[in-house]
């Protein structure tokens, strides 16, 4: 029996990778060995000391009851302490930190707190699809801010029409950036804060990749710049820092009123994260960060391997300073989708078409470093053999 979908679901964009998913399934069914550079999910294991803490806390009876929807105060204190140690940012754990069931959950739900039907939200393009998706589910209208190579994959705030800026209620930014791997400097963050003040816009900064960086670079927090907590909040999690994507534990921090609103919404939608998982996340945040630096070395070796190989084939890529993604233009004569299909067909290697991240992703593919180095090396050899050399 057919049921009519709600308009909010109908408004969600279609899944753009359906054809490629079918091709992957067909090849695997035929026994073809597929190597995926498409998924941004760490292949490295969660550290043992975090797993051990989960096991200990899972046996504590009081952790089996409903948790607080805003999170244990001790967890929020651990987040605040981490911000102090990592960025020099002072946060009140009671009013400026709220726990999330992974940062994705909070990114989707913040739109429900501040956007009414017809409102405008400024969204990076290309960008993480949840920024626009959450806004669409709230009935809002995304206004896409193009991220171009010429502008260092930073949004050009001066190019946003004044009437759009005046109507906008929120703006999402994300550095280090998925999918482009770009980073932002102090001047950019200061301009964002100035822009937000001028137009009364809530800034939502997604800092999910703050701990995946290379060559000694340490990405800043949006919150460390003067005025940031007056105009916005920052989302982050332990997913990328400690290889805990499946654990679903993160936070939002910054403006107290915004943190309270998000916590109030969550209290009506969920019952918080299992307390044993919160304790496990605390183990990661409060321990010496040697693991993070070791992980960065592994990804840096993979980054160098892949970028060097692509440049030997004809690309002229700069090595990204952060994230575990390579954002590469497609060779002459291809679209994002047709190049991804050609690579899959000829080399049995999966790339992600850039159009999956927004209209300005056209002409690019994203490659992930989150697979064992030996498999990445094999993928490189397949690309050299079946795809290269290329021209642009």
XYZ file of C-alpha atoms in Angstrom:
392
model
C 0.000 0.000 0.000
C 1.562 3.338 -1.008
C 1.992 6.076 1.572
C 2.502 9.739 0.745
C 5.880 11.042 1.853
C 6.091 14.285 3.783
C 7.166 17.236 1.668
C 10.325 17.637 3.764
C 11.465 14.189 2.630
C 10.561 14.890 -0.974
C 12.675 18.037 -0.826
C 15.837 16.111 0.038
C 18.208 15.830 -2.948
C 18.437 12.443 -4.673
C 21.223 10.024 -3.938
C 23.749 10.762 -6.681
C 25.886 7.661 -6.374
C 23.210 5.074 -7.131
C 24.684 4.097 -10.528
C 28.200 3.745 -9.133
C 26.888 1.693 -6.200
C 25.222 -0.660 -8.695
C 28.458 -0.973 -10.683
C 30.395 -1.785 -7.506
C 27.841 -4.425 -6.521
C 27.960 -5.982 -9.996
C 31.758 -6.172 -9.999
C 31.922 -7.660 -6.536
C 29.293 -10.215 -7.504
C 31.527 -11.148 -10.434
C 34.450 -11.691 -8.083
C 36.346 -8.485 -8.899
C 38.612 -7.170 -6.128
C 37.425 -3.597 -5.524
C 39.632 -1.063 -3.739
C 37.663 1.870 -2.343
C 39.126 5.341 -1.994
C 35.612 6.643 -1.549
C 34.743 6.342 2.124
C 36.131 8.690 4.781
C 36.084 6.153 7.602
C 39.364 5.501 9.450
C 40.721 1.983 8.946
C 43.036 2.229 11.960
C 41.714 0.723 15.225
C 40.501 2.609 18.265
C 43.297 2.684 20.894
C 43.201 -0.126 23.450
C 43.085 2.252 26.424
C 39.811 3.692 25.137
C 38.311 0.248 24.529
C 39.434 -0.865 28.008
C 37.677 2.128 29.570
C 34.474 1.296 27.701
C 34.599 -2.272 29.031
C 35.136 -1.070 32.603
C 32.324 1.457 32.457
C 29.931 -0.942 30.727
C 30.004 -3.050 33.902
C 28.993 -0.116 36.131
C 25.289 -0.539 36.859
C 24.440 3.168 37.007
C 25.649 3.560 33.422
C 22.853 1.277 32.243
C 20.171 3.861 33.047
C 18.998 6.764 30.923
C 21.807 9.304 30.533
C 21.376 13.051 30.503
C 20.520 14.336 27.021
C 23.134 17.088 27.393
C 25.827 14.695 28.602
C 27.675 13.907 31.813
C 29.154 17.006 33.413
C 32.461 15.129 33.673
C 32.383 14.517 29.905
C 31.642 18.163 29.199
C 34.443 19.123 31.600
C 36.817 16.842 29.656
C 35.835 18.627 26.447
C 36.427 22.017 28.086
C 39.808 20.882 29.415
C 40.765 19.605 25.974
C 39.890 22.995 24.441
C 42.036 24.725 27.050
C 44.995 22.441 26.434
C 44.647 22.248 22.643
C 43.566 25.781 21.706
C 43.888 27.930 24.815
C 40.095 28.392 24.810
C 38.231 28.739 28.118
C 34.779 27.110 28.150
C 32.225 26.745 30.919
C 31.339 23.026 30.769
C 27.906 23.636 32.271
C 26.732 26.288 29.809
C 29.024 26.132 26.778
C 29.273 22.411 25.973
C 26.577 19.913 25.003
C 27.201 16.274 24.152
C 26.070 14.898 20.804
C 25.446 11.444 19.398
C 28.235 12.164 16.926
C 28.701 15.669 15.551
C 26.532 14.791 12.521
C 23.487 14.619 14.777
C 24.069 18.115 16.134
C 24.865 19.565 12.707
C 21.541 18.264 11.410
C 19.550 19.387 14.441
C 20.930 22.907 14.840
C 18.889 23.940 11.799
C 15.740 22.862 13.642
C 16.636 25.258 16.448
C 17.126 28.402 14.349
C 15.546 27.989 10.921
C 11.877 28.318 10.089
C 10.331 27.388 6.738
C 11.576 29.766 4.049
C 14.612 30.988 6.010
C 17.996 31.142 4.294
C 21.127 29.323 5.430
C 24.561 29.882 3.897
C 26.142 26.548 2.953
C 29.619 25.817 1.537
C 29.649 24.292 -1.947
C 31.126 21.711 -2.173
C 30.414 20.676 1.389
C 29.292 17.960 3.765
C 25.735 17.123 2.579
C 24.273 17.269 6.109
C 24.587 21.088 6.215
C 22.023 21.477 3.435
C 20.106 18.325 4.354
C 19.351 19.418 7.906
C 18.290 22.839 6.698
C 16.004 21.357 4.040
C 14.356 19.123 6.636
C 13.709 22.274 8.685
C 12.026 23.846 5.648
C 14.842 26.324 5.031
C 16.519 27.287 1.760
C 20.260 26.682 1.325
C 22.203 29.456 -0.413
C 25.361 27.865 -1.748
C 28.688 29.634 -1.266
C 31.061 28.347 -3.997
C 34.459 27.133 -2.818
C 36.869 27.585 -5.704
C 40.514 26.692 -6.163
C 41.212 30.325 -7.076
C 40.018 31.421 -3.617
C 41.792 28.654 -1.722
C 38.457 26.832 -1.313
C 37.279 29.530 1.094
C 33.845 31.141 0.616
C 33.972 34.644 -0.818
C 31.802 36.470 1.695
C 31.963 39.672 -0.327
C 30.302 37.876 -3.257
C 27.179 37.075 -1.226
C 24.446 39.518 -2.299
C 23.548 41.949 0.471
C 19.867 41.003 0.349
C 20.773 37.319 0.822
C 23.102 38.149 3.715
C 20.388 40.204 5.402
C 17.925 37.326 5.155
C 20.352 34.594 6.194
C 19.922 33.187 9.696
C 22.831 30.744 9.785
C 26.107 29.954 8.053
C 28.021 26.677 8.010
C 31.791 26.638 7.588
C 34.163 23.667 7.837
C 37.950 23.801 8.193
C 39.967 21.710 7.727
C 37.566 21.110 4.878
C 35.741 18.057 3.631
C 35.961 17.373 0.714
C 38.668 19.790 -0.497
C 41.264 19.359 2.268
C 41.639 23.168 2.455
C 42.546 25.008 5.652
C 41.620 28.491 6.874
C 43.810 31.155 8.447
C 43.223 33.719 11.165
C 42.230 36.440 8.696
C 39.411 34.285 7.352
C 37.974 33.495 10.773
C 38.132 37.141 11.807
C 36.285 38.133 8.624
C 33.620 35.478 9.302
C 33.054 36.873 12.807
C 32.825 40.420 11.428
C 30.391 39.291 8.711
C 28.234 37.432 11.257
C 28.037 40.484 13.490
C 27.153 42.747 10.579
C 24.238 40.583 9.451
C 23.250 38.868 12.739
C 24.087 35.387 11.429
C 24.718 32.317 13.587
C 28.008 30.678 12.560
C 28.263 26.900 12.838
C 31.831 25.685 12.415
C 32.422 21.995 11.765
C 35.909 21.160 13.078
C 35.717 17.383 12.641
C 39.191 17.191 11.084
C 41.028 19.444 13.536
C 43.275 16.559 14.627
C 44.146 15.217 11.168
C 46.971 17.452 9.967
C 50.476 17.235 8.544
C 53.925 18.803 8.283
C 53.665 20.270 11.782
C 50.494 22.232 10.983
C 47.999 22.519 13.866
C 44.559 23.723 12.725
C 43.011 26.433 14.896
C 39.605 26.403 16.516
C 37.035 28.944 15.413
C 36.406 29.598 19.115
C 39.924 30.865 19.784
C 39.314 34.096 17.860
C 37.829 37.151 19.611
C 34.050 37.329 19.362
C 33.569 33.796 18.049
C 31.504 32.619 21.022
C 29.278 35.667 20.608
C 28.290 34.696 17.071
C 28.540 30.938 16.899
C 29.359 27.428 17.981
C 31.786 24.715 16.953
C 31.081 21.034 16.336
C 33.681 18.350 16.878
C 33.969 14.734 17.965
C 36.370 11.943 18.821
C 35.574 10.146 15.551
C 38.614 11.188 13.526
C 41.056 11.906 16.370
C 40.815 8.448 17.942
C 39.277 6.363 15.124
C 35.877 6.194 16.826
C 33.455 6.904 13.979
C 31.137 4.059 14.953
C 31.010 5.065 18.616
C 28.876 8.157 17.867
C 30.045 10.655 20.462
C 30.785 14.337 19.918
C 29.908 17.815 21.130
C 28.916 21.364 20.285
C 30.628 24.221 22.127
C 30.527 28.002 22.212
C 27.650 30.436 22.537
C 25.708 29.522 25.728
C 22.267 30.387 24.350
C 22.841 28.278 21.237
C 24.228 25.388 23.274
C 21.166 25.555 25.532
C 18.767 25.601 22.575
C 20.417 22.570 21.010
C 20.321 20.758 24.346
C 16.656 21.650 24.770
C 15.828 20.247 21.336
C 17.783 17.077 22.073
C 15.926 16.572 25.347
C 12.781 16.230 23.235
C 14.308 13.951 20.607
C 16.798 11.611 22.244
C 17.970 10.367 25.616
C 21.646 11.123 25.158
C 24.615 8.849 24.587
C 25.343 5.708 26.622
C 27.428 6.877 29.575
C 30.064 4.180 29.100
C 30.762 5.637 25.652
C 31.097 9.097 27.203
C 33.668 7.746 29.664
C 35.545 6.090 26.810
C 35.635 9.398 24.922
C 36.948 11.069 28.074
C 39.784 8.540 28.120
C 40.803 9.725 24.678
C 40.483 13.429 25.411
C 42.359 13.356 28.716
C 45.212 10.982 27.849
C 48.527 12.123 26.349
C 47.922 12.731 22.659
C 50.777 10.542 21.390
C 48.279 8.356 19.514
C 47.017 11.337 17.523
C 50.519 12.247 16.372
C 51.285 8.638 15.426
C 48.089 8.492 13.387
C 49.003 11.721 11.623
C 52.321 10.186 10.540
C 50.515 7.219 8.992
C 48.131 9.448 7.055
C 50.976 11.734 5.978
C 52.844 8.776 4.484
C 49.685 7.773 2.619
C 49.090 11.348 1.474
C 52.599 11.544 0.054
C 52.234 8.166 -1.637
C 48.986 9.052 -3.382
C 49.740 12.669 -4.311
C 53.194 11.819 -5.640
C 51.726 9.039 -7.780
C 48.946 11.257 -9.144
C 51.439 13.989 -9.997
C 53.600 11.457 -11.828
C 50.513 10.622 -13.896
C 49.911 14.237 -14.914
C 48.105 15.941 -12.053
C 49.649 18.993 -10.441
C 48.316 18.674 -6.920
C 49.536 20.378 -3.795
C 49.713 18.165 -0.745
C 46.876 19.069 1.640
C 47.890 20.230 5.104
C 44.967 18.504 6.798
C 42.117 15.939 6.479
C 42.553 12.519 4.924
C 41.160 13.533 1.528
C 42.667 14.352 -1.839
C 40.492 16.661 -3.963
C 41.550 16.207 -7.564
C 40.268 17.686 -10.846
C 39.163 15.149 -13.432
C 41.151 14.827 -16.675
C 40.064 16.512 -19.880
C 37.007 14.956 -21.483
C 35.443 13.637 -18.281
C 32.785 14.696 -15.825
C 33.052 13.780 -12.159
C 30.674 10.869 -12.639
C 32.108 9.585 -15.929
C 35.666 9.645 -14.579
C 34.657 7.792 -11.411
C 32.871 5.202 -13.551
C 35.861 4.858 -15.886
C 38.267 4.316 -12.982
C 35.938 1.741 -11.466
C 35.495 -0.056 -14.773
C 39.173 -0.055 -15.822
C 41.035 -0.185 -12.508
C 38.433 -1.524 -10.025
C 39.140 1.506 -7.821
C 36.320 3.555 -6.274
C 36.501 7.366 -6.289
C 33.767 9.715 -5.065
C 32.339 12.119 -7.694
C 32.648 15.721 -6.519
C 29.056 16.477 -7.478
C 27.952 14.517 -4.429
C 29.093 17.499 -2.340
C 27.310 20.219 -4.283
C 27.162 21.869 -7.708
C 30.657 23.354 -7.384
C 32.054 19.854 -6.939
C 31.579 19.287 -10.664
C 34.865 18.475 -12.336
C 36.440 16.949 -9.214
C 36.707 13.606 -7.451
C 37.510 12.943 -3.811
C 39.969 10.239 -2.775
C 40.301 9.029 0.797
C 43.426 7.852 2.614
C 41.489 5.634 5.024
C 42.587 2.214 3.843
C 45.652 0.108 4.673
C 48.813 1.458 3.066
C 49.417 -1.786 1.178
C 45.970 -1.484 -0.424
C 46.579 2.172 -1.226
C 49.824 1.171 -2.928
C 47.922 -1.405 -4.971
C 45.329 1.209 -5.924
C 48.139 3.513 -7.055
C 49.610 0.781 -9.255
C 46.217 0.122 -10.819
C 45.705 3.824 -11.544
C 49.131 4.087 -13.161
C 48.534 0.979 -15.263
C 44.951 1.540 -16.364
C 44.356 5.317 -16.173
C 47.587 7.270 -16.533
C 49.018 9.366 -17.978
C 46.304 12.029 -17.995
C 45.993 15.559 -19.391
C 44.028 18.619 -18.342
